[in-house]
XYZ file of C-alpha atoms in Angstrom:
645
model
C 26.932 -14.324 37.116
C 29.171 -11.731 35.507
C 30.490 -14.093 32.829
C 27.059 -15.051 31.390
C 25.949 -11.399 31.385
C 29.147 -10.407 29.575
C 28.606 -13.180 27.039
C 25.009 -12.053 26.423
C 26.162 -8.462 25.955
C 28.800 -9.551 23.425
C 26.233 -11.654 21.548
C 23.805 -8.720 21.390
C 26.558 -6.424 20.125
C 27.497 -8.980 17.472
C 23.892 -9.220 16.288
C 23.632 -5.436 16.075
C 26.853 -5.254 14.065
C 25.623 -7.961 11.701
C 22.327 -6.118 11.243
C 24.145 -2.869 10.546
C 26.442 -4.596 8.079
C 23.527 -6.108 6.227
C 21.925 -2.680 5.855
C 18.571 -1.661 4.518
C 17.470 -2.829 1.083
C 15.506 -0.611 -1.323
C 11.821 -1.505 -1.263
C 10.766 0.890 -4.052
C 12.315 1.704 -7.406
C 11.413 3.127 -10.784
C 10.608 0.325 -13.184
C 10.609 0.748 -16.942
C 6.849 1.206 -16.799
C 7.200 3.838 -14.049
C 9.753 5.719 -16.139
C 7.427 5.681 -19.130
C 4.648 7.088 -16.933
C 7.006 9.762 -15.596
C 8.089 10.705 -19.091
C 4.472 10.980 -20.236
C 3.729 13.283 -17.289
C 6.642 15.563 -18.253
C 5.681 15.661 -21.927
C 2.281 17.204 -21.277
C 1.620 20.391 -23.283
C 2.798 23.449 -21.326
C 0.976 26.744 -21.178
C 3.551 29.046 -19.534
C 7.286 29.402 -19.046
C 7.221 27.692 -15.630
C 5.591 24.587 -17.111
C 8.100 24.635 -19.976
C 10.938 24.729 -17.404
C 9.531 21.738 -15.530
C 9.147 19.761 -18.744
C 12.505 20.619 -20.352
C 14.686 20.379 -17.233
C 12.779 17.365 -15.881
C 13.314 15.406 -19.086
C 16.940 16.532 -19.149
C 17.418 15.067 -15.652
C 16.306 11.715 -17.050
C 18.690 12.028 -19.996
C 15.809 12.671 -22.394
C 14.936 15.545 -24.698
C 11.785 17.042 -26.122
C 10.830 15.877 -29.578
C 10.450 19.424 -30.907
C 13.071 21.530 -29.135
C 12.773 24.349 -31.658
C 9.077 24.817 -30.880
C 9.850 24.808 -27.161
C 12.557 27.420 -27.682
C 10.218 29.666 -29.646
C 7.547 29.249 -26.962
C 9.949 30.327 -24.219
C 11.178 33.329 -26.230
C 7.640 34.513 -26.882
C 6.362 34.007 -23.331
C 9.292 35.097 -21.159
C 8.547 38.223 -19.107
C 11.661 40.401 -18.963
C 10.295 42.259 -15.937
C 9.813 39.090 -13.844
C 12.743 37.457 -12.067
C 10.823 34.173 -11.817
C 10.039 34.094 -15.538
C 13.659 34.891 -16.401
C 14.872 32.041 -14.179
C 12.589 29.506 -15.860
C 13.693 30.685 -19.296
C 17.423 30.714 -18.430
C 17.445 27.199 -16.996
C 15.413 25.871 -19.909
C 17.676 27.220 -22.645
C 20.668 25.571 -20.934
C 19.096 22.219 -21.767
C 17.702 23.093 -25.191
C 20.335 22.933 -27.908
C 20.835 26.048 -30.023
C 18.377 28.171 -28.045
C 19.386 31.691 -27.024
C 17.513 34.551 -25.399
C 18.809 38.105 -25.738
C 19.097 39.939 -22.414
C 19.062 43.717 -22.226
C 21.005 45.810 -19.739
C 17.788 46.698 -17.942
C 17.009 43.003 -17.451
C 20.536 42.376 -16.192
C 20.216 45.205 -13.691
C 16.866 43.809 -12.552
C 18.448 40.431 -11.826
C 21.444 41.929 -10.021
C 19.171 44.116 -7.892
C 17.199 41.023 -6.808
C 20.360 39.540 -5.246
C 19.902 41.456 -2.014
C 19.251 40.865 1.678
C 15.890 42.565 1.187
C 14.787 39.891 -1.282
C 13.340 36.523 -0.308
C 15.393 33.382 -0.723
C 13.172 32.394 -3.648
C 13.955 35.702 -5.397
C 17.681 35.326 -4.726
C 17.568 31.724 -5.973
C 15.771 32.673 -9.168
C 17.964 35.733 -9.784
C 21.238 33.823 -9.314
C 19.917 30.918 -11.392
C 18.882 33.275 -14.181
C 22.259 35.078 -14.228
C 24.037 31.708 -14.329
C 21.753 30.355 -17.029
C 22.219 33.398 -19.257
C 25.988 33.338 -18.672
C 26.037 36.799 -17.074
C 28.753 37.775 -14.543
C 27.888 37.602 -10.851
C 29.712 38.581 -7.655
C 29.490 35.228 -5.873
C 30.680 36.505 -2.488
C 28.067 39.258 -2.426
C 25.387 36.807 -3.431
C 26.559 34.409 -0.716
C 26.412 37.164 1.904
C 22.866 38.078 0.889
C 21.846 34.410 0.856
C 23.345 33.719 4.293
C 21.761 36.784 5.838
C 18.374 35.932 4.404
C 18.653 32.272 5.432
C 18.862 33.326 9.070
C 15.402 34.891 8.687
C 13.755 32.163 6.589
C 14.077 28.754 8.204
C 11.511 26.755 6.261
C 12.541 23.497 4.619
C 11.814 24.726 1.088
C 13.786 27.955 1.641
C 16.809 25.969 2.845
C 16.582 23.643 -0.172
C 16.512 26.659 -2.489
C 19.582 28.013 -0.669
C 21.414 24.745 -1.431
C 20.618 25.019 -5.105
C 21.501 28.725 -5.159
C 24.937 27.930 -3.752
C 25.513 25.398 -6.546
C 25.429 28.317 -9.043
C 28.088 30.321 -7.177
C 31.826 30.215 -7.732
C 33.792 27.435 -6.067
C 36.184 30.108 -4.798
C 33.505 31.381 -2.418
C 33.313 29.829 1.045
C 30.189 27.700 0.706
C 30.835 25.563 3.793
C 28.063 27.214 5.829
C 25.512 26.382 3.151
C 26.849 22.838 2.770
C 26.314 22.274 6.505
C 22.620 22.899 5.962
C 22.414 19.443 4.311
C 23.067 17.763 7.646
C 20.542 20.048 9.364
C 17.897 19.158 6.790
C 18.580 15.438 7.226
C 17.930 15.874 10.953
C 14.525 17.414 10.142
C 13.368 14.400 8.115
C 10.597 12.225 9.540
C 11.390 8.510 9.917
C 8.374 6.408 8.937
C 8.734 2.898 10.310
C 12.445 2.655 9.580
C 11.672 2.299 5.852
C 10.903 5.840 4.646
C 12.427 9.272 5.274
C 10.591 12.358 4.128
C 9.690 15.898 5.113
C 6.231 16.558 6.430
C 5.825 18.938 3.471
C 5.560 15.872 1.220
C 7.321 13.788 -1.423
C 7.856 16.719 -3.787
C 9.891 18.681 -1.235
C 11.827 15.541 -0.275
C 12.769 14.884 -3.911
C 13.889 18.497 -4.411
C 16.128 18.156 -1.340
C 17.852 15.050 -2.717
C 18.460 16.756 -6.067
C 19.761 19.973 -4.475
C 21.987 18.152 -1.950
C 23.813 16.139 -4.614
C 24.014 19.117 -6.978
C 25.759 21.217 -4.320
C 27.965 18.334 -3.148
C 29.187 17.670 -6.695
C 29.830 21.407 -7.110
C 31.982 21.839 -3.981
C 33.549 18.366 -4.044
C 32.310 17.302 -0.608
C 30.371 14.130 0.139
C 26.883 14.926 1.466
C 26.322 14.228 5.150
C 23.921 11.335 4.591
C 24.295 7.730 5.737
C 23.675 4.817 3.403
C 20.496 3.737 5.185
C 19.186 7.311 5.071
C 19.718 7.489 1.316
C 17.859 4.212 0.852
C 15.010 5.443 3.046
C 14.812 8.624 0.962
C 14.717 6.475 -2.190
C 11.894 4.384 -0.771
C 9.867 7.492 0.012
C 10.474 9.232 -3.321
C 9.943 6.207 -5.555
C 6.847 5.058 -3.691
C 5.120 7.737 -5.758
C 3.881 6.053 -8.931
C 1.225 8.480 -10.179
C 2.128 12.091 -10.853
C -0.797 14.464 -10.472
C 1.027 17.716 -11.272
C 3.872 18.682 -13.567
C 5.907 20.078 -10.662
C 5.599 16.762 -8.834
C 6.869 14.829 -11.858
C 9.686 17.378 -12.212
C 10.866 16.872 -8.624
C 10.874 13.059 -8.973
C 12.808 13.339 -12.240
C 15.437 15.624 -10.667
C 15.913 13.258 -7.725
C 16.168 10.299 -10.099
C 18.857 12.011 -12.152
C 20.777 13.015 -9.015
C 20.766 9.467 -7.619
C 21.868 8.054 -10.987
C 24.639 10.555 -11.755
C 26.642 11.918 -8.843
C 30.195 11.602 -7.564
C 29.510 9.918 -4.230
C 26.585 7.535 -4.014
C 25.158 5.221 -6.650
C 22.296 3.054 -5.325
C 22.180 -0.407 -6.880
C 18.928 -2.216 -7.633
C 19.275 -6.022 -7.670
C 16.178 -7.954 -8.704
C 15.661 -11.362 -10.323
C 14.515 -11.414 -13.914
C 11.198 -13.184 -13.607
C 10.698 -15.363 -10.553
C 13.540 -16.261 -8.204
C 13.282 -19.970 -9.018
C 15.412 -22.574 -10.759
C 14.799 -26.141 -11.826
C 16.280 -28.796 -14.091
C 14.250 -27.299 -16.943
C 15.371 -23.740 -16.069
C 18.720 -24.096 -14.246
C 19.936 -20.495 -14.606
C 19.172 -17.759 -12.087
C 19.069 -14.383 -13.846
C 19.570 -11.052 -12.097
C 18.965 -7.514 -13.275
C 21.535 -5.129 -11.772
C 20.590 -1.521 -12.511
C 20.657 1.996 -11.156
C 17.464 3.732 -9.989
C 16.571 4.518 -13.622
C 16.558 0.806 -14.526
C 19.715 1.307 -16.604
C 21.887 -1.871 -16.541
C 25.190 -1.616 -14.668
C 27.072 -3.877 -17.047
C 30.466 -2.698 -15.741
C 29.692 -4.167 -12.301
C 30.859 -7.545 -11.016
C 28.221 -9.670 -9.308
C 29.168 -12.437 -6.897
C 27.294 -15.031 -4.893
C 28.782 -14.852 -1.396
C 26.962 -17.979 -0.262
C 23.844 -20.063 -0.820
C 22.412 -21.835 2.241
C 19.537 -24.237 2.551
C 16.701 -22.491 4.396
C 15.815 -25.713 6.224
C 19.194 -27.250 7.103
C 21.329 -24.050 7.015
C 23.971 -26.010 5.101
C 26.064 -24.001 2.629
C 25.908 -25.541 -0.843
C 27.756 -22.888 -2.849
C 29.896 -19.845 -2.060
C 32.167 -17.223 -3.618
C 30.865 -17.835 -7.143
C 30.653 -15.050 -9.745
C 27.653 -14.389 -11.952
C 28.341 -14.215 -15.687
C 27.178 -11.229 -17.732
C 24.933 -12.231 -20.619
C 23.604 -9.232 -22.500
C 22.173 -6.931 -19.834
C 21.590 -9.615 -17.167
C 23.870 -11.592 -14.874
C 23.464 -15.378 -14.839
C 24.395 -18.238 -12.504
C 23.724 -21.932 -13.202
C 22.836 -22.980 -9.676
C 21.739 -26.478 -10.697
C 25.354 -27.412 -11.430
C 25.798 -28.147 -7.724
C 22.750 -30.463 -7.836
C 20.875 -28.922 -4.907
C 17.940 -30.704 -3.322
C 14.538 -29.156 -3.911
C 13.504 -26.485 -1.436
C 14.317 -22.883 -0.580
C 17.798 -21.380 -0.395
C 19.017 -18.110 1.097
C 21.336 -16.295 -1.312
C 23.707 -13.523 -0.256
C 24.693 -11.486 -3.324
C 27.155 -8.583 -3.544
C 27.874 -6.157 -6.380
C 31.265 -4.455 -6.788
C 33.072 -2.495 -9.452
C 32.492 1.105 -8.299
C 33.295 2.624 -4.913
C 30.126 4.708 -5.193
C 27.868 1.643 -5.004
C 25.457 1.536 -2.053
C 22.719 -1.006 -1.319
C 24.993 -3.417 -3.185
C 24.474 -6.408 -0.887
C 21.120 -8.183 -0.903
C 19.568 -11.281 0.587
C 17.452 -13.278 -1.870
C 15.338 -16.368 -1.311
C 15.552 -18.737 -4.284
C 13.293 -21.716 -4.876
C 14.642 -24.933 -6.366
C 11.789 -26.830 -7.997
C 11.672 -30.444 -9.070
C 9.310 -33.156 -10.249
C 7.924 -35.803 -7.923
C 7.582 -39.468 -8.819
C 5.524 -42.169 -7.066
C 7.058 -45.619 -6.728
C 6.370 -48.916 -4.962
C 2.641 -48.295 -4.709
C 1.082 -51.319 -2.969
C -2.629 -51.826 -2.259
C -3.423 -54.545 0.283
C -6.299 -56.146 2.134
C -5.099 -57.337 5.535
C -7.008 -59.882 7.608
C -7.509 -58.620 11.177
C -6.912 -62.064 12.672
C -3.860 -62.513 10.430
C -5.121 -65.995 9.665
C -4.925 -65.235 5.950
C -1.893 -63.753 4.209
C -2.366 -60.178 2.933
C -3.402 -59.781 -0.672
C -1.177 -57.152 -2.265
C -1.539 -55.475 -5.652
C 1.131 -53.164 -7.069
C -0.035 -50.207 -9.149
C 2.062 -47.974 -11.381
C 1.291 -44.260 -11.632
C -0.870 -42.979 -13.337
C -2.856 -46.190 -13.985
C -5.857 -47.125 -11.860
C -5.925 -50.484 -10.079
C -8.135 -53.087 -11.687
C -11.055 -54.356 -9.678
C -11.966 -53.102 -6.224
C -10.724 -53.615 -2.684
C -12.829 -54.352 0.373
C -12.568 -53.042 3.912
C -15.024 -54.384 6.519
C -15.163 -55.722 10.059
C -12.910 -58.665 9.112
C -10.220 -57.020 6.994
C -8.498 -53.678 6.675
C -7.397 -51.825 3.580
C -3.761 -50.596 3.399
C -1.869 -48.328 1.031
C 1.908 -47.775 0.955
C 4.113 -45.832 -1.466
C 7.323 -43.848 -1.785
C 7.981 -40.396 -3.264
C 11.199 -39.629 -5.114
C 12.799 -36.761 -6.997
C 12.441 -37.710 -10.673
C 15.630 -35.845 -11.595
C 17.982 -36.970 -8.831
C 16.316 -40.118 -7.492
C 16.467 -38.779 -3.916
C 13.574 -39.370 -1.538
C 11.079 -36.538 -1.124
C 8.796 -35.552 1.744
C 6.351 -32.963 0.350
C 4.324 -30.772 2.684
C 0.976 -32.077 1.458
C 0.317 -35.799 1.109
C -3.353 -36.730 1.424
C -5.574 -39.751 0.832
C -9.097 -38.788 -0.155
C -12.048 -41.204 -0.191
C -15.089 -40.087 -2.172
C -18.450 -41.873 -1.847
C -19.634 -42.433 -5.401
C -23.297 -42.412 -4.363
C -23.673 -39.663 -1.768
C -20.698 -37.467 -2.654
C -19.374 -37.743 0.895
C -15.634 -37.033 1.144
C -13.224 -38.082 3.879
C -9.594 -36.931 3.794
C -6.694 -38.493 5.704
C -3.047 -37.461 5.994
C -0.496 -40.013 4.802
C 2.680 -39.799 6.853
C 6.098 -41.395 6.231
C 7.796 -43.826 8.574
C 11.469 -43.834 9.514
C 12.364 -45.175 6.057
C 10.301 -42.478 4.294
C 7.678 -45.009 3.212
C 4.222 -43.459 3.274
C 1.543 -45.704 4.754
C -2.199 -45.473 5.192
C -4.396 -48.149 6.753
C -8.189 -48.069 6.954
C -9.768 -49.882 9.914
C -13.549 -49.604 9.648
C -14.098 -50.138 13.369
C -11.851 -47.160 14.225
C -12.879 -44.890 11.352
C -16.659 -45.285 11.409
C -17.104 -41.830 12.985
C -15.397 -40.069 10.046
C -17.602 -41.979 7.585
C -20.805 -41.706 9.646
C -20.919 -45.519 9.224
C -22.018 -44.971 5.623
C -21.190 -48.102 3.634
C -20.618 -47.932 -0.102
C -18.073 -47.790 -2.890
C -15.472 -45.054 -2.404
C -13.019 -43.730 -4.974
C -9.527 -43.437 -3.493
C -7.457 -40.451 -4.611
C -3.831 -39.719 -3.755
C -2.995 -35.991 -3.506
C 0.631 -34.801 -3.554
C 1.458 -31.102 -3.357
C 4.273 -28.740 -2.421
C 5.390 -25.232 -3.376
C 8.587 -26.698 -4.849
C 6.867 -29.278 -7.053
C 6.443 -28.614 -10.744
C 3.964 -31.479 -11.138
C 1.495 -31.661 -8.228
C -0.426 -34.939 -8.386
C -4.097 -35.879 -8.086
C -4.273 -39.614 -8.829
C -7.346 -41.838 -8.953
C -5.735 -44.944 -7.474
C -8.527 -47.468 -6.915
C -12.099 -48.186 -5.810
C -12.585 -49.348 -2.238
C -15.778 -50.993 -1.006
C -16.271 -50.072 2.647
C -18.768 -52.040 4.705
C -19.871 -51.067 8.198
C -22.052 -53.244 10.459
C -25.742 -52.810 9.666
C -26.581 -51.815 13.259
C -24.162 -48.842 12.891
C -25.623 -47.662 9.600
C -27.474 -44.296 9.778
C -31.220 -44.182 9.076
C -30.661 -41.585 6.352
C -27.439 -41.020 4.505
C -26.672 -37.341 4.137
C -24.291 -35.863 1.613
C -21.028 -34.558 3.027
C -20.273 -32.396 0.016
C -18.627 -29.252 1.344
C -19.954 -27.104 -1.469
C -23.703 -27.498 -1.049
C -25.771 -24.691 0.523
C -26.138 -24.847 4.269
C -29.633 -24.918 5.870
C -31.083 -21.460 6.333
C -30.850 -20.118 9.870
C -34.234 -18.909 11.081
C -33.688 -16.257 13.713
C -36.505 -15.787 16.214
C -36.838 -12.246 17.467
C -38.250 -11.549 20.901
C -41.993 -11.145 20.786
C -43.184 -7.626 21.689
C -44.744 -7.144 25.090
C -48.508 -6.888 25.323
C -49.981 -3.398 25.088
C -52.033 -2.064 28.016
C -55.853 -2.140 27.799
C -57.525 0.526 25.653
C -59.214 2.089 28.694
C -55.851 2.779 30.327
C -54.444 4.311 27.143
C -57.458 6.558 26.593
C -57.467 7.701 30.216
C -53.773 8.593 30.027
C -54.303 10.499 26.770
C -57.207 12.470 28.311
C -55.040 13.448 31.286
C -52.309 14.650 28.938
C -54.757 16.787 26.913
C -56.622 18.190 29.934
C -54.295 21.237 30.352
C -55.045 22.219 26.750
C -58.770 21.961 27.437
C -58.352 24.085 30.577
C -56.462 26.704 28.525
C -59.293 26.944 25.995
C -61.891 27.334 28.774
C -59.912 30.137 30.446
C -59.462 31.916 27.105
C -63.232 31.823 26.539
C -64.005 33.043 30.060
C -61.311 35.711 30.476
C -60.787 36.574 26.847
C -57.678 36.081 24.725
C -55.638 39.109 23.677
C -54.652 38.597 20.021
C -54.391 42.276 19.139
C -50.641 41.951 18.514
C -51.089 39.057 16.077
C -49.957 40.091 12.616
C -51.142 38.447 9.449
C -47.797 39.036 7.732
C -46.561 36.096 5.618
C -43.636 35.429 7.994
C -45.988 35.169 10.986
C -48.327 32.780 9.212
C -45.433 30.617 7.953
C -43.890 30.498 11.444
C -47.051 29.312 13.156
C -47.831 26.842 10.379
C -44.293 25.465 10.590
C -44.574 25.111 14.361
C -47.879 23.258 13.976
C -46.368 21.048 11.264
C -43.497 20.039 13.579
C -45.995 19.048 16.263
C -47.853 17.014 13.665
C -44.554 15.438 12.569
C -44.013 14.199 16.121
C -47.354 12.387 15.928
C -46.517 10.864 12.531
C -43.114 9.767 13.901
C -44.866 7.957 16.716
C -47.271 6.160 14.375
C -45.473 5.626 11.038
C -41.958 7.030 10.501
C -38.552 5.967 11.797
C -35.966 8.307 13.302
C -33.970 8.917 10.106
C -37.051 9.777 8.052
C -38.258 12.081 10.812
C -34.921 13.902 11.030
C -34.979 14.519 7.277
C -38.454 16.098 7.387
C -37.651 17.947 10.619
C -34.593 19.558 9.027
C -36.775 20.962 6.222
C -39.577 22.158 8.497
C -37.151 23.460 11.126
C -35.191 25.483 8.594
C -38.292 27.155 7.153
C -39.733 27.809 10.627
C -36.462 29.286 11.865
C -36.189 31.733 8.963
C -39.853 32.749 9.246
C -39.591 33.191 13.027
C -36.458 35.265 12.697
C -38.159 37.585 10.208
C -41.321 37.789 12.355
C -39.337 38.816 15.448
C -37.411 41.361 13.401
C -40.687 42.995 12.292
C -41.918 43.063 15.878
C -38.681 44.656 17.046
C -38.960 47.373 14.367
C -42.552 48.123 15.408
C -41.601 48.231 19.087
C -38.731 50.656 18.462
C -40.945 52.839 16.273
C -43.637 52.910 18.971
C -41.085 53.869 21.635
C -39.737 56.671 19.464
C -43.278 57.962 18.800
C -44.007 57.886 22.532
C -40.850 59.865 23.340
C -41.665 62.398 20.611
C -45.214 62.880 21.914
C -43.936 63.311 25.478
C -41.350 65.846 24.290
C -44.007 67.872 22.466
C -46.247 67.817 25.555
C -43.438 69.193 27.753
C -42.835 72.042 25.322
């Protein structure tokens, strides 16, 4: 027992290792169209310095520049607020990207920025102050700034604050001990949410996730330490960030642009995007498989070397080609797969990209279709005598011609069809997935479809015996057009061939009284649904008697009021009182109308209107009564007090 269990454990471990080696492939990327959309989002007109920062720095991350940098520089100079640390940060980082743009900084502004680098400031203020000092080229005590940042980070533990701490550290001197801040990258990775094993992102959203990726690589490049992220985690982050295709705000577009630039230009990880140019299909007319190998910005990696590790048939698992390089042609890599003369079908390609030790996601599995053209040969049409007393009459037909004359199938003789399918280009036999014989009644439109199946020699045969097939035809005699249908996903020329006319005769006693059309596309008979008939109502006498019993208490109330007398001295004719009683009466009337005419939804609509008005009027009426009651009580106390005096 122990040996089989040990063998199963080893097999499971091997499968896990193979799965880990294969890795996760990127499922989202920025296409050329996505990049154009991102650029358009960043080039929107900006109305303040913060928007100008997002536009200028975001485009710079993509390797692009504003068309009118001078106008942008003048805008920043005229709108920067020298008393705001945030405004100074946006201006300083923008002028680093704009060529020939300078902003004069006074001593008071410098002191303002230095004072903001303090434990009493928030991480955002420290980040902006350090970034502004760095952008303006002003001196900064990195160790003091690091101490303030570390102390403040222990009080602010939000994801965004930690990301800003990473970026702040990237502005400090490399001589400072930034290891504690670098370790925050690993802590942030642990706080990411895994969505189905495909995406990694913070619950704060895609924008925060993209800012983290940009800040992590910026700090890692600055200190010369590889970020604590696994390859699969980087790919999952890519999938989450690049799943965003529409950019609603400028800050969102800015964060995606920064992450894109970081993933395209860093010292440690360079994700590779491998996609076929067009469809992943080859044929004798188009024998070359073309691959686009790019970074996340769709920029071709022409310095890379692309190799086919192996190509296996998806059906037989036989390897037909291995260890073959792709050839660079312009910006795409090409491989003439048809040189090995593969049979039509699907093939599993394993492709690897080398040439840079930073490459990740550089091994992909690709399913490639090999298409071909089908040919029909040895097409024989026969009438076979059931008693075999007469030799079969066989007629050979060549595709795409139609057989001359007609063939008969009745109680004495059967109709038979046989043919072979070959690959036009290689001459090999083919067995497509779809091979049908369709018989169409020329008079009634009735259609009957049969499957033609090959024998051991791959010869397709179909035989029509009227005594066995009368159920499918409803014993409807007549002239039928015989069509041969050949189809498959790997065929470039699917076939619908009108082969011949076949006269089918069934015994007269089996013939239906009326021949109905079997056309599948005619309207079906309308279904008449019969609802349950309502139960009979009780006699009118019973209904009237029940109604009288219900109303009798009201009649008794009126009689007692007349005899004893009704006290209505407290009734006020104020508008609120009248509206309240009218609303109450209207709701009672609505109940009657609901019973006789309306449905529930109509009643609820009217009841909401009447109820609202009645509620407001009743509330005001009771308020007036309360005021009168309090005033009367106060008058009574005052009169009693005066009497005692």
